[in-house]
Coordinates of C-alpha atoms and ligand atoms in Angstrom, one line a residue:
X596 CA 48.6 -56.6 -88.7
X597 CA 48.9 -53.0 -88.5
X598 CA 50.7 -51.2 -91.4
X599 CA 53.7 -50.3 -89.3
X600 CA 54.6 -54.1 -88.4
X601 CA 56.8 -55.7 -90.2
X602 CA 57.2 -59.5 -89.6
X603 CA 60.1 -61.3 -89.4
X604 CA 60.2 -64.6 -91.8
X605 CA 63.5 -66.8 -90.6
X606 CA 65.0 -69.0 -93.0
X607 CA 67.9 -70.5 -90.9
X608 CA 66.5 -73.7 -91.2
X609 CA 65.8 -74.5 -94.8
X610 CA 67.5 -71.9 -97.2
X611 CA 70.2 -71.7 -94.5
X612 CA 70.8 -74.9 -93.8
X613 CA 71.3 -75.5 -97.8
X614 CA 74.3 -73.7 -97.0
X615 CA 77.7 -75.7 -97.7
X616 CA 78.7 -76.7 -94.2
X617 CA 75.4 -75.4 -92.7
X618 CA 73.6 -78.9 -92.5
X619 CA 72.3 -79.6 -89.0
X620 CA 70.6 -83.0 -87.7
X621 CA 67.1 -83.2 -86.1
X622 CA 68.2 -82.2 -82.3
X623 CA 70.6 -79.4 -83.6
X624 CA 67.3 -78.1 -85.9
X625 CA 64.9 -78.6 -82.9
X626 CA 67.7 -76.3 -80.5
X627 CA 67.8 -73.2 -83.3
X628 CA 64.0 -73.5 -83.4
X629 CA 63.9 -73.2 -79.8
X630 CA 65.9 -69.7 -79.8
X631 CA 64.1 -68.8 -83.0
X632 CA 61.3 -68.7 -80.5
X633 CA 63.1 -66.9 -77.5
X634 CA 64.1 -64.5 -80.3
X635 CA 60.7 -63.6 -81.2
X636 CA 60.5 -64.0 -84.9
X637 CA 57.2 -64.4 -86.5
X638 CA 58.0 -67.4 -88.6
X639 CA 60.2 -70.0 -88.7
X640 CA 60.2 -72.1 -92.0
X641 CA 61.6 -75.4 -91.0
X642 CA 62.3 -77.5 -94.0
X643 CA 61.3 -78.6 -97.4
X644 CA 59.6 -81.9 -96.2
X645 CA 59.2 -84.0 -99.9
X646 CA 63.3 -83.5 -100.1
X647 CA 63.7 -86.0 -97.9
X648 CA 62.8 -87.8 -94.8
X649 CA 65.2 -85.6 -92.4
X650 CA 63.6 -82.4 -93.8
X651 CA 60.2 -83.7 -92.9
X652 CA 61.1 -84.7 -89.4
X653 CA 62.3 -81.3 -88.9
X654 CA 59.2 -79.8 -89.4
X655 CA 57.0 -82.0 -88.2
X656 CA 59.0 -81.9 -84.6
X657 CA 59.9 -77.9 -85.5
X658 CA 56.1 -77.9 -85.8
X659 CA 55.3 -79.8 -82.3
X660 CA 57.8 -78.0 -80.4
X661 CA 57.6 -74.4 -81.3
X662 CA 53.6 -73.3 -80.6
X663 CA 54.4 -69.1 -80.6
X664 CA 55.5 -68.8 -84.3
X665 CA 54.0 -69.7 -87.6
X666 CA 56.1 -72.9 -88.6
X667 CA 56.0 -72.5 -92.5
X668 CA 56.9 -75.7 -95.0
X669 CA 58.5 -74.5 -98.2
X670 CA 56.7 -77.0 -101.3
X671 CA 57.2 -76.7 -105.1
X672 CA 54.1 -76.7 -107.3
X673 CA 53.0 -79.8 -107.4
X674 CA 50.4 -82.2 -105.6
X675 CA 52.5 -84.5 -103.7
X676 CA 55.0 -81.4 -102.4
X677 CA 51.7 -79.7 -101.3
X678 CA 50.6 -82.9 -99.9
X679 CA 53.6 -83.6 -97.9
X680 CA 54.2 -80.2 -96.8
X681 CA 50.7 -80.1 -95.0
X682 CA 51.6 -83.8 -93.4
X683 CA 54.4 -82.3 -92.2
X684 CA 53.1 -79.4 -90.7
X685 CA 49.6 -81.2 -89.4
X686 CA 50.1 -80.8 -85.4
X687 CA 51.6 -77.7 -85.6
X688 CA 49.4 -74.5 -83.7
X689 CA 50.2 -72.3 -86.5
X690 CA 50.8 -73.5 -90.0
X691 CA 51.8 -72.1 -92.9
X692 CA 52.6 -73.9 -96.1
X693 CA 54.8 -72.3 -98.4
X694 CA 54.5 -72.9 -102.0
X695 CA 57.3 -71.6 -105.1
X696 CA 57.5 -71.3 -108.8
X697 CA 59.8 -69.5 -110.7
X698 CA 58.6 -66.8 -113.0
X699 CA 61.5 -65.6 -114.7
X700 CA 61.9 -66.3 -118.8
X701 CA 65.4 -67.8 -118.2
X702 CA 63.5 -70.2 -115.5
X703 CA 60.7 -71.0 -117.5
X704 CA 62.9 -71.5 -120.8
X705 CA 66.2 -73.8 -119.0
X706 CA 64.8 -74.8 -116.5
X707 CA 61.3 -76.0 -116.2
X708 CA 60.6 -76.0 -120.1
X709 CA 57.1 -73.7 -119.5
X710 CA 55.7 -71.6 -121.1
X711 CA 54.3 -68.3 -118.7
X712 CA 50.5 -69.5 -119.1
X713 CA 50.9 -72.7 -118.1
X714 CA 52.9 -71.7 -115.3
X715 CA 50.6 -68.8 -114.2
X716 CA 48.2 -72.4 -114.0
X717 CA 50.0 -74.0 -112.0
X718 CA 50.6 -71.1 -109.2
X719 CA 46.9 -71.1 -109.1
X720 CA 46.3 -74.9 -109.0
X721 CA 48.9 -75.2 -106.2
X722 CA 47.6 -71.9 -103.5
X723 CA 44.1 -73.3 -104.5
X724 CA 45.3 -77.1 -103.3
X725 CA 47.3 -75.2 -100.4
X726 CA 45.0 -73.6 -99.9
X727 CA 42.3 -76.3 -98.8
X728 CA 44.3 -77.5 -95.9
X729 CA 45.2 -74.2 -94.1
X730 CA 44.2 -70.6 -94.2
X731 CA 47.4 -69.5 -94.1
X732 CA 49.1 -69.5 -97.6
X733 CA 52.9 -67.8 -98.9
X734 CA 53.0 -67.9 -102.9
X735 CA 56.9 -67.4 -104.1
X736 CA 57.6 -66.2 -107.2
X737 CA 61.4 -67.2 -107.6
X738 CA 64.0 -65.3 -109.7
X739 CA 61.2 -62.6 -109.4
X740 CA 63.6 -59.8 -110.0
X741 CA 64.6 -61.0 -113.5
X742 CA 61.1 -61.8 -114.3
X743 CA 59.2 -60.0 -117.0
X744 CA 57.1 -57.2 -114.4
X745 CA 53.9 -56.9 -116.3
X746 CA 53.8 -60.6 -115.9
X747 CA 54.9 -61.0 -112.4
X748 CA 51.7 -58.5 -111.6
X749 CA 49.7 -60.8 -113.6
X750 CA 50.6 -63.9 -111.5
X751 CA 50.6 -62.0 -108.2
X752 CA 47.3 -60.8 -109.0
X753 CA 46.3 -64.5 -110.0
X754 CA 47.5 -66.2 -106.6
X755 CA 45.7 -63.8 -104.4
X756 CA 42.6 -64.5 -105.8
X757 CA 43.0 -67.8 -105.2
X758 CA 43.5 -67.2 -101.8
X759 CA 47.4 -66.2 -101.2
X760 CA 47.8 -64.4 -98.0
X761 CA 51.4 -63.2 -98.2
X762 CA 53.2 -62.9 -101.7
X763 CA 56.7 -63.0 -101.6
X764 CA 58.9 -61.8 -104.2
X765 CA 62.4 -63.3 -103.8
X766 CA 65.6 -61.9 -105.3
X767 CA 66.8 -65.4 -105.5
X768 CA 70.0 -64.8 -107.7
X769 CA 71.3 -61.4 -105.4
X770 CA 71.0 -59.5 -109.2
X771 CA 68.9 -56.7 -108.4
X772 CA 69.8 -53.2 -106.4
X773 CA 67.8 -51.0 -103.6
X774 CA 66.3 -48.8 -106.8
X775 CA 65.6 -50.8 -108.8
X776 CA 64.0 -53.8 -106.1
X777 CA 61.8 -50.8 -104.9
X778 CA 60.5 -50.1 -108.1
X779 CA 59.3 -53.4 -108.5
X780 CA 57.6 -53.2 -105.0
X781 CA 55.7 -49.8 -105.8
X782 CA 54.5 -51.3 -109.0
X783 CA 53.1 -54.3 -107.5
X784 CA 51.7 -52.2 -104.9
X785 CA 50.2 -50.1 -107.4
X786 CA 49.4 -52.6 -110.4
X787 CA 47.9 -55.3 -108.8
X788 CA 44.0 -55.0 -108.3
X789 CA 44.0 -57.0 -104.5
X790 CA 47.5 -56.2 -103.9
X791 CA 45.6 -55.1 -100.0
X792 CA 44.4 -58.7 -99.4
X793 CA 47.8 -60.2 -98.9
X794 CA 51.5 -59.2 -97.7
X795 CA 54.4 -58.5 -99.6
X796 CA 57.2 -60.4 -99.0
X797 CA 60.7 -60.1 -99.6
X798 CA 63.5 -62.4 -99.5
X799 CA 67.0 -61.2 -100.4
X800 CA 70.1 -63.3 -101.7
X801 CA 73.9 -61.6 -101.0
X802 CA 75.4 -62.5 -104.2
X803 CA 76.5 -59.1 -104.6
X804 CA 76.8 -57.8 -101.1
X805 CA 73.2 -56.1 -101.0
X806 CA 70.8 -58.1 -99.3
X807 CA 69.9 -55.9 -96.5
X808 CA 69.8 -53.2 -98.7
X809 CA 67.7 -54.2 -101.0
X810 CA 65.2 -55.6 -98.2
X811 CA 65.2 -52.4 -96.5
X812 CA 64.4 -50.7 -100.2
X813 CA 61.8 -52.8 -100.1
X814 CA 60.5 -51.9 -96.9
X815 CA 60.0 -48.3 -97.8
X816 CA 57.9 -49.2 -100.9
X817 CA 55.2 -51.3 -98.8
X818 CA 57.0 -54.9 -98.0
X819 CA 55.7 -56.0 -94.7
X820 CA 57.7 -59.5 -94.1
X821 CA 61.6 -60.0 -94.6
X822 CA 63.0 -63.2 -95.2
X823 CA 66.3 -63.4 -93.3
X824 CA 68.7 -65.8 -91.5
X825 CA 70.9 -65.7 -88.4
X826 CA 74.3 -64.5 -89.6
X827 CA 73.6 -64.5 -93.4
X828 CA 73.9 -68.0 -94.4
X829 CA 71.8 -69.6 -97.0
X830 CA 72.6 -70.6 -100.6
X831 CA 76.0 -69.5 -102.1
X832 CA 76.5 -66.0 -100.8
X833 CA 74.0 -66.4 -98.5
X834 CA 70.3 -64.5 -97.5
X835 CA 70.0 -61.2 -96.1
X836 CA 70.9 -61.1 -92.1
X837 CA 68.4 -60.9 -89.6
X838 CA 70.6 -59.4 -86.8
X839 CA 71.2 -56.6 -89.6
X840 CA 68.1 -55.9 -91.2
X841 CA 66.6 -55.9 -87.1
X842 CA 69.0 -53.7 -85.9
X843 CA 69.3 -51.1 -88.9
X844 CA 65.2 -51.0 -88.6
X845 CA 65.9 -50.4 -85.0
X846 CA 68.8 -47.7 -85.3
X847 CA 67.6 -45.8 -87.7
X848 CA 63.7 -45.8 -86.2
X849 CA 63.9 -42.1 -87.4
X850 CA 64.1 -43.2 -91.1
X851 CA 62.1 -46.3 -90.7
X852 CA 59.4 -46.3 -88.2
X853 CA 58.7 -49.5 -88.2
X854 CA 57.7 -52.3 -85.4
X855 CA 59.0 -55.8 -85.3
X856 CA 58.5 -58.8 -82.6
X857 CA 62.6 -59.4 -82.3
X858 CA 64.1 -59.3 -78.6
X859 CA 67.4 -57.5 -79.7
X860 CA 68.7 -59.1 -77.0
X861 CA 68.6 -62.4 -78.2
X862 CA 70.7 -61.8 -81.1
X863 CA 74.0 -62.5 -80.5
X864 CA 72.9 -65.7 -78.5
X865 CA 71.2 -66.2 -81.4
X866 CA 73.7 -66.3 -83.7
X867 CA 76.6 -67.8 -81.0
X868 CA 73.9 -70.8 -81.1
X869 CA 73.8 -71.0 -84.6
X870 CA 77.4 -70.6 -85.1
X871 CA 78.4 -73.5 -82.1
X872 CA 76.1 -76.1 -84.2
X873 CA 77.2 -76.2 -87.7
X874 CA 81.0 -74.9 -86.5
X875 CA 80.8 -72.0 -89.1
X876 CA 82.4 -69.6 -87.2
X877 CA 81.6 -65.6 -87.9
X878 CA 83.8 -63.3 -89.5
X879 CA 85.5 -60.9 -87.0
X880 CA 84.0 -57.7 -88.8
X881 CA 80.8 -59.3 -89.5
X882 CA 78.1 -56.5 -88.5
X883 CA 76.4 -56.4 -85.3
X884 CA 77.4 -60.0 -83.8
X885 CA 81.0 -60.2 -85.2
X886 CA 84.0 -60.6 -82.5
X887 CA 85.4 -57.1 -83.7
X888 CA 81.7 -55.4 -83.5
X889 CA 82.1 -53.6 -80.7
X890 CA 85.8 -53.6 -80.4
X891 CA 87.7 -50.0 -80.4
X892 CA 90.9 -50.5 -81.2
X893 CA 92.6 -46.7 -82.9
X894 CA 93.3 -44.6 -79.7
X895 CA 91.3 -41.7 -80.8
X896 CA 88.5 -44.2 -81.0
X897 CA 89.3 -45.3 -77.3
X898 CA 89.5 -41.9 -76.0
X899 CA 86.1 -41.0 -77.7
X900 CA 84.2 -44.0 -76.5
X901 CA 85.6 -43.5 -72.8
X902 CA 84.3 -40.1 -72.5
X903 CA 80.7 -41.2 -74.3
X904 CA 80.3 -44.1 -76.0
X905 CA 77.6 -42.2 -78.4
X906 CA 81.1 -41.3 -79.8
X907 CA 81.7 -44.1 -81.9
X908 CA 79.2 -46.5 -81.5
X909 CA 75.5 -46.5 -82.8
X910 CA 74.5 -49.0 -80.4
X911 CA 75.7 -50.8 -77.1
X912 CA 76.7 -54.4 -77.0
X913 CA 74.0 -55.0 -74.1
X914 CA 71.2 -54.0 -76.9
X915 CA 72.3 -57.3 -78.9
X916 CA 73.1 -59.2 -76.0
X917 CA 76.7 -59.5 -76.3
X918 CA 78.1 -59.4 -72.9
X919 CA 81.6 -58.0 -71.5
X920 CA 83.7 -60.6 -70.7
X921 CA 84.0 -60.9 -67.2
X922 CA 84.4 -64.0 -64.9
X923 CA 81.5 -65.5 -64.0
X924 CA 82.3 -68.5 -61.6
X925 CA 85.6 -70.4 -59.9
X926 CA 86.5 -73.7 -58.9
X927 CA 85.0 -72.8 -55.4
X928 CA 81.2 -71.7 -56.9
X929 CA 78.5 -74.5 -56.1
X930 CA 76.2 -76.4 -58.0
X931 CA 73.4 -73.4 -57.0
X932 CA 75.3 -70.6 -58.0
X933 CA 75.6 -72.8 -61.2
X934 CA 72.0 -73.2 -61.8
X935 CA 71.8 -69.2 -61.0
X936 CA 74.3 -68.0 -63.4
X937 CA 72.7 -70.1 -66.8
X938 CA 69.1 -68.7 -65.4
X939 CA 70.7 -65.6 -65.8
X940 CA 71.7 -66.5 -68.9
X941 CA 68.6 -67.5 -70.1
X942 CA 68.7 -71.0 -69.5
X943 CA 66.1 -73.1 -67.4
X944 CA 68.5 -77.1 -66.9
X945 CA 66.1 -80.2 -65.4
X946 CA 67.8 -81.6 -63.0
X947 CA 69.7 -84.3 -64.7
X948 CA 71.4 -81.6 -66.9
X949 CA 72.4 -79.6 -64.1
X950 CA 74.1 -82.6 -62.6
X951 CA 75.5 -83.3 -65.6
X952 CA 76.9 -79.6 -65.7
X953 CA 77.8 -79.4 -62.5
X954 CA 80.1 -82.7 -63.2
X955 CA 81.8 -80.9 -66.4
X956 CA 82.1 -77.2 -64.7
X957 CA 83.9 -78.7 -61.9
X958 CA 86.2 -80.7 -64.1
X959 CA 86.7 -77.7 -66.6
X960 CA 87.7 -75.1 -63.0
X961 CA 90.4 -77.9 -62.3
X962 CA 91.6 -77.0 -65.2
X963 CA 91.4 -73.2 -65.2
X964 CA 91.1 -70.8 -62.7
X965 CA 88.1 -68.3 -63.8
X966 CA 85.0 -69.4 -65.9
X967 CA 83.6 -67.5 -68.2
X968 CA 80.0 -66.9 -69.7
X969 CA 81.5 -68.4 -72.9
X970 CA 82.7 -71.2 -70.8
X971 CA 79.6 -71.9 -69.6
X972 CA 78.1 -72.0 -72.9
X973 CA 80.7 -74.6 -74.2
X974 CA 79.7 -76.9 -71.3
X975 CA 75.8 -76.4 -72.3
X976 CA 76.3 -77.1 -75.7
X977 CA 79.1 -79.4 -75.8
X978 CA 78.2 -82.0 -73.0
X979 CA 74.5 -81.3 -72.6
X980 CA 72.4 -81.1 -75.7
X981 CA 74.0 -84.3 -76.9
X982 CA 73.0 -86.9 -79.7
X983 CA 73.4 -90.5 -77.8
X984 CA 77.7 -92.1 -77.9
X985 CA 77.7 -95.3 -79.9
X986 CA 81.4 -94.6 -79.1
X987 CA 83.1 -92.9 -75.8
X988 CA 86.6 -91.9 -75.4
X989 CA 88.3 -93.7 -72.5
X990 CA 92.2 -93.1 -72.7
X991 CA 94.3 -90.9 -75.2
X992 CA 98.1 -90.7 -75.5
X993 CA 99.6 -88.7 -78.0
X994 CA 103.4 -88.0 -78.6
X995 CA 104.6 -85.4 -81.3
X996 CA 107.8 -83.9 -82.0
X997 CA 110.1 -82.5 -84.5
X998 CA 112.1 -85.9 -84.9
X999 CA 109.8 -88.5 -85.7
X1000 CA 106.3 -89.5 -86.7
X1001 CA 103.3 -88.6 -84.5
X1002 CA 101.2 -91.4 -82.4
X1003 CA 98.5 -92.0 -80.4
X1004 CA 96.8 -94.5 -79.0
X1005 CA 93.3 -94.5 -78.6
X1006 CA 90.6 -96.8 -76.6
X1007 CA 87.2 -96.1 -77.3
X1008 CA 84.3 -97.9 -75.1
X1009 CA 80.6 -98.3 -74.8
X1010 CA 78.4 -100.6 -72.5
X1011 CA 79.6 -103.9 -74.3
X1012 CA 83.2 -103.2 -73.9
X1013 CA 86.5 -101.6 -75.0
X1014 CA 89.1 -101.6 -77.6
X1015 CA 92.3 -100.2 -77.9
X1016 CA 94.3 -99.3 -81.3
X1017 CA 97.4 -96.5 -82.4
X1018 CA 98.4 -95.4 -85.2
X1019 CA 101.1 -93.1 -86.4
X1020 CA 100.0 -90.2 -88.7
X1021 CA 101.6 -85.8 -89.9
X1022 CA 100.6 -84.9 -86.4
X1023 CA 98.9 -86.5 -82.9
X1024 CA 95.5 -85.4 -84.3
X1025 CA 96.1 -87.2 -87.4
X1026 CA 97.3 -90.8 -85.7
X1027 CA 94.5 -90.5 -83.2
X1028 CA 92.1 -90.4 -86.1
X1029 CA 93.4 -93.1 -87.9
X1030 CA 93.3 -95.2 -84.3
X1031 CA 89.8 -94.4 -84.2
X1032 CA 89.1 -95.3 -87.7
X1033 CA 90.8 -98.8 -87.2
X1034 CA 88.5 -99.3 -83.8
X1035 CA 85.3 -98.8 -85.6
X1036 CA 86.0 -99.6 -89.0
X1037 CA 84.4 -96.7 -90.4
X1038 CA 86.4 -94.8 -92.3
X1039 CA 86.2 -90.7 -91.9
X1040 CA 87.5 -88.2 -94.3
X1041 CA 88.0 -85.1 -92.7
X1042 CA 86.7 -81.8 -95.0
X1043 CA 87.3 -79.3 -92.7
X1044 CA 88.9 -78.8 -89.0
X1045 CA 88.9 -75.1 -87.4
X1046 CA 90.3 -74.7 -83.9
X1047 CA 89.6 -71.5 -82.4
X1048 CA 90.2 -70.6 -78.5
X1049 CA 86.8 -69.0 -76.7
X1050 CA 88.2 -67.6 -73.9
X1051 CA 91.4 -66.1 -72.9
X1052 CA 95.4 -66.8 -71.3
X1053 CA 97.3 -69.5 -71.9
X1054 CA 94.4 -72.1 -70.3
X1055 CA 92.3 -71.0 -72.5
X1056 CA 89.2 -73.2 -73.5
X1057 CA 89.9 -74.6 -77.3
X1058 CA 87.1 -75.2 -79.5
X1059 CA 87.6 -77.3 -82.2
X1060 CA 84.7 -78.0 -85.1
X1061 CA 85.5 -80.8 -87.5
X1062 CA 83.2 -81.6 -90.6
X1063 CA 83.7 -85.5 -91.6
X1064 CA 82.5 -87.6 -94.2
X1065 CA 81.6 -91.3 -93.1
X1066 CA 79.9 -93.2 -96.2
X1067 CA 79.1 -90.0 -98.5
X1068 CA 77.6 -88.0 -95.8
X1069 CA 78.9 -85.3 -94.1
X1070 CA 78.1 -84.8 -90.4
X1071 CA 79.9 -81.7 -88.4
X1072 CA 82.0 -82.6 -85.0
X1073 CA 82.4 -80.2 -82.1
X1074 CA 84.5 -80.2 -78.7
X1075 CA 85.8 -78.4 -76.1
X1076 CA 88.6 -78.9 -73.7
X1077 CA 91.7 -76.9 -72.6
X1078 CA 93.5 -79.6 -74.6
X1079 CA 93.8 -79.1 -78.2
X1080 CA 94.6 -82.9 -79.2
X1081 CA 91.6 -84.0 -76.9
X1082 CA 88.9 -81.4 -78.0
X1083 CA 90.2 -82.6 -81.9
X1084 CA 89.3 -86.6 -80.7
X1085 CA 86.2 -85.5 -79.0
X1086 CA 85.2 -83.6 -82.0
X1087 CA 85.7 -85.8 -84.7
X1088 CA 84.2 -88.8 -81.8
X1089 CA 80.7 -86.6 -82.2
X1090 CA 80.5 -86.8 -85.6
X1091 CA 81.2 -90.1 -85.4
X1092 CA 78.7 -90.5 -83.2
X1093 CA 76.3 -88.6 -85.4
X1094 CA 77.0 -90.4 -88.5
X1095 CA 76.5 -93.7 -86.1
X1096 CA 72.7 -92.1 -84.5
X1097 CA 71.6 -90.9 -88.3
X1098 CA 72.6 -94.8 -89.5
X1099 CA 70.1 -96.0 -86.5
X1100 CA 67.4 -93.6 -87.5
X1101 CA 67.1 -94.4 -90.9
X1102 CA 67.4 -98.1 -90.0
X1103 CA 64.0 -96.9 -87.1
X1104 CA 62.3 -95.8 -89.8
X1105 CA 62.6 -98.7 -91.9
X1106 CA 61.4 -100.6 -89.4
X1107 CA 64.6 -102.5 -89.2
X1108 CA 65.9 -103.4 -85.5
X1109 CA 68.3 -101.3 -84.1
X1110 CA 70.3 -100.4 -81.6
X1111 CA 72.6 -97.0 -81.4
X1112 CA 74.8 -98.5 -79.1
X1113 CA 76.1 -99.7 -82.1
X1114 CA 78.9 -102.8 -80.3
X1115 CA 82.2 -102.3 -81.0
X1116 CA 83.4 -104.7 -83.8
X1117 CA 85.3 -107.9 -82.7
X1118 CA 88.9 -108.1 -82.7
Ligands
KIV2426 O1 65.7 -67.8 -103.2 C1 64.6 -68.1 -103.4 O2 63.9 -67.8 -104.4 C2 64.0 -69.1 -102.5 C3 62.5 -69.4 -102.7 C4 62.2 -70.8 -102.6 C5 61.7 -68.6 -101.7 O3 64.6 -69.5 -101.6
ZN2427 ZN1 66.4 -68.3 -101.2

């Protein structure tokens, strides 16, 4: 890689996805990977396959699907992690197992009970294990920033002999600043006899609001790989962005001449995908692919930005992909000016999708008059990319009022037949989940319900994301519809569903017979 490169490590996927509220299922991992790809970044790590059996599916089909990037496993220290790591990653073109210890004193002392040499042992041990099975090895040492330096060059030095090709140094508690973190860079870089025979990582936590920062800092004393995720997340305050730390890099080339793989234009698709599957919704001033991004709302601003936008902004929408909002399609547009306008946008439907499309744009401009990109995008993700219905909605009826309770009735159907329950509840959305509870007899709490409209006027689309617990798992719920009360039934019916399709899989993989059109129980 030439010394001006610097590759982009994504993290969305496994120190993301640890993210309260951020968990994603196998199809929802497999569609991120797949714009991962279209976004150009250098390496996706998928998962931490020994955690459990969902994690290793995710990188084994992460692996199989995505042949451009390096698909990277994250493992602890030991054998069987190592072991299970390369099993997960054993079809996939590029491979690259990732392997952590910490090497900080308050680590080694509460946590793991070490002492330094026998962990500097068993770094070696596990890049000499890793690195049997694949050329391609990432040694982390976590809590790096609090770790004692002379001994993290000592470790450093110690994996790359053993065959480490990228060391990454991870600030995994958000503690450090940009002065200090390049500091510890510079030393490495000078300290450490074969620093040249691998690449310096860097992986950023937000605790303290300086992630990009402090991977930029980094940058400038040598790094060459930034660990990063779509819109932030990751543990608590979440990892360093990769929209931001790409686009800074790319606005500031003057300051930073540096080359990366990223299609800016991806990005706010990117993180619109992202954002659509776990139902975590971006903040409005969130940089580069928040809603107010772009937005110029002081007059002076406006009057600035209408003469030349160089005014006030230090980049144009159409450089991250975010769109103006203008109307698309109508209720008079065919099914080939359809298939036209989501090539534009990127996407390439079969043929059975586009029907399936077609059938839900047509409804949805019965509805309302103009259709938007966003539109479009609800229709994609919402009715398309779906996880199989043990349970479909056939008829709601909700009443509300200020005088009395709320109802709804509810019948729910599937290939065996239909039942039909109500229930009175606070609010229609409340009765017509208790109705569906009753049908299937699986009992959801609800931790978290946003509604949000994506497109504008008074028949606007509403979006509603639901997270739900069915037996001590949570599983996230989205739908769309122009009717709040439906889109809130529809939503909560797909995690249902979810919760229904992740109770068949792990039943598959027991061997056990199955079948996800789970019948409705008898009355
Ligand atoms: O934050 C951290 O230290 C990590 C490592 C496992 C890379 O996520
Ligand atoms: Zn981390």
């Amino acid at each position: 890689m030439s010394d001006d490169r610097v590759a982009i490590f994504d993290t969305t996927l496994r120190d993301g996805e640890q993210s309260p509220g951020c968990s994603m299922n196998l199809e929802e991992k497999l569609r991120m990977a797949r714009q991962l790809e279209a976004l150009g970044v250098d390496i996706i790590e998928a998962g931490f396959p020994v955690a459990s059996e969902d994690d290793f599916a995710a990188v084994r089909e992460v692996a199989r699907t995505c042949r451009t990037p390096i698909i990277a496993a994250l493992c602890r220290t030991t054998a069987i992690d190592i072991e299970r790591a390369w099993e997960a990653l054993s079809d996939a073109a590029r491979p690259r197992i990732h392997t952590f210890v910490a090497t900080s004193d308050i680590h080694l002392q509460h946590k793991l009970q070490k002492t330094r040499p026998e962990v500097l042992e068993m770094a070696r041990k596990a890049v000499r294990l890793a690195k049997s099975f694949t050329e391609d090895v990432e040694f982390s040492a976590e809590d790096a920033t609090r770790s004692d330096l002379d001994y993290l060059c000592e470790i450093i030095e110690a994996v790359i002999d053993e065959g480490a090709t990228v060391v990454n140094i991870p600030d995994t508690v958000g503690y450090t600043i940009p002065s200090e973190y390049h500091h510890i860079i510079s030393t490495l870089k000078q300290r450490v006899r074969n620093i040249e025979n691998a690449t310096i990582s860097v992986h950023c936590h937000n605790d303290l609001g300086l992630g990009v920062a402090n991977s930029l800092a980094a940058i400038s004393a040598g790094a060459r790989q930034i660990e990063c995720t779509i819109n932030g997340i990751g543990e608590r305050a979440g990892n360093a962005s990769l929209e931001e730390v790409v686009m800074a890099m790319r606005v500031r080339r003057d300051l930073m001449p540096y080359k990366n793989n990223i299609v800016t234009e991806e990005i706010y698709r990117s993180s619109q995908t992202l954002s659509n599957i776990t139902g975590v919704l971006v903040q409005p001033n969130k940089a580069i692919v928040g809603k107010n991004a772009f937005a110029h709302e002081a007059g002076i601003h406006q009057h600035g930005v209408l003469k030349n936008r160089i005014t006030y902004e230090i980049m144009t929408p159409e450089s991250v992909g975010v769109k103006t909002n203008s109307i698309v399609l109508g209720k008079h547009s065919g099914r080939h000016a359809l298939n036209k306008k989501y090539e534009e946008m990127g996407y390439q439907l079969a043929r059975p999708e586009l029907d399936k499309a077609y059938k839900l744009f047509t409804k949805l401009a019965d509805q309302k008059k103009e259709i938007f990109e966003e539109d479009l995008m609800a229709i994609l993700q919402d009715g398309i990319a779906q996880i199989p219905e043990a349970y479909k909605l056939r008829v709601l009826q909700a009443t509300a009022g200020t005088s009395k309770n709320a109802t709804a009735l509810v019948t729910l159907g599937d290939d065996l037949g239909e039942r039909t329950e109500s229930a009175v509840g606070d609010g229609p959305v409340n009765a017509a989940f208790s109705a569906i509870d009753k049908i299937t007899g699986m009992e959801g709490r609800l931790m978290d319900y946003t509604v949000r409209a994506i497109t504008q006027g008074t028949d606007a689309v509403g979006e509603v994301f639901v997270h739900v617990e069915f037996e001590n798992a949570s599983y996230t719920g989205k739908a769309a519809s122009t009717d709040i009360v439906d889109a809130s039934v529809r939503a909560y019916l797909n995690a249902l569903n979810k919760a229904v399709y992740a109770k068949a899989r792990r039943k598959s993989e027991s061997n056990e017979e199955i079948s996800i059109a789970t019948p409705l129980p008898k009355e």
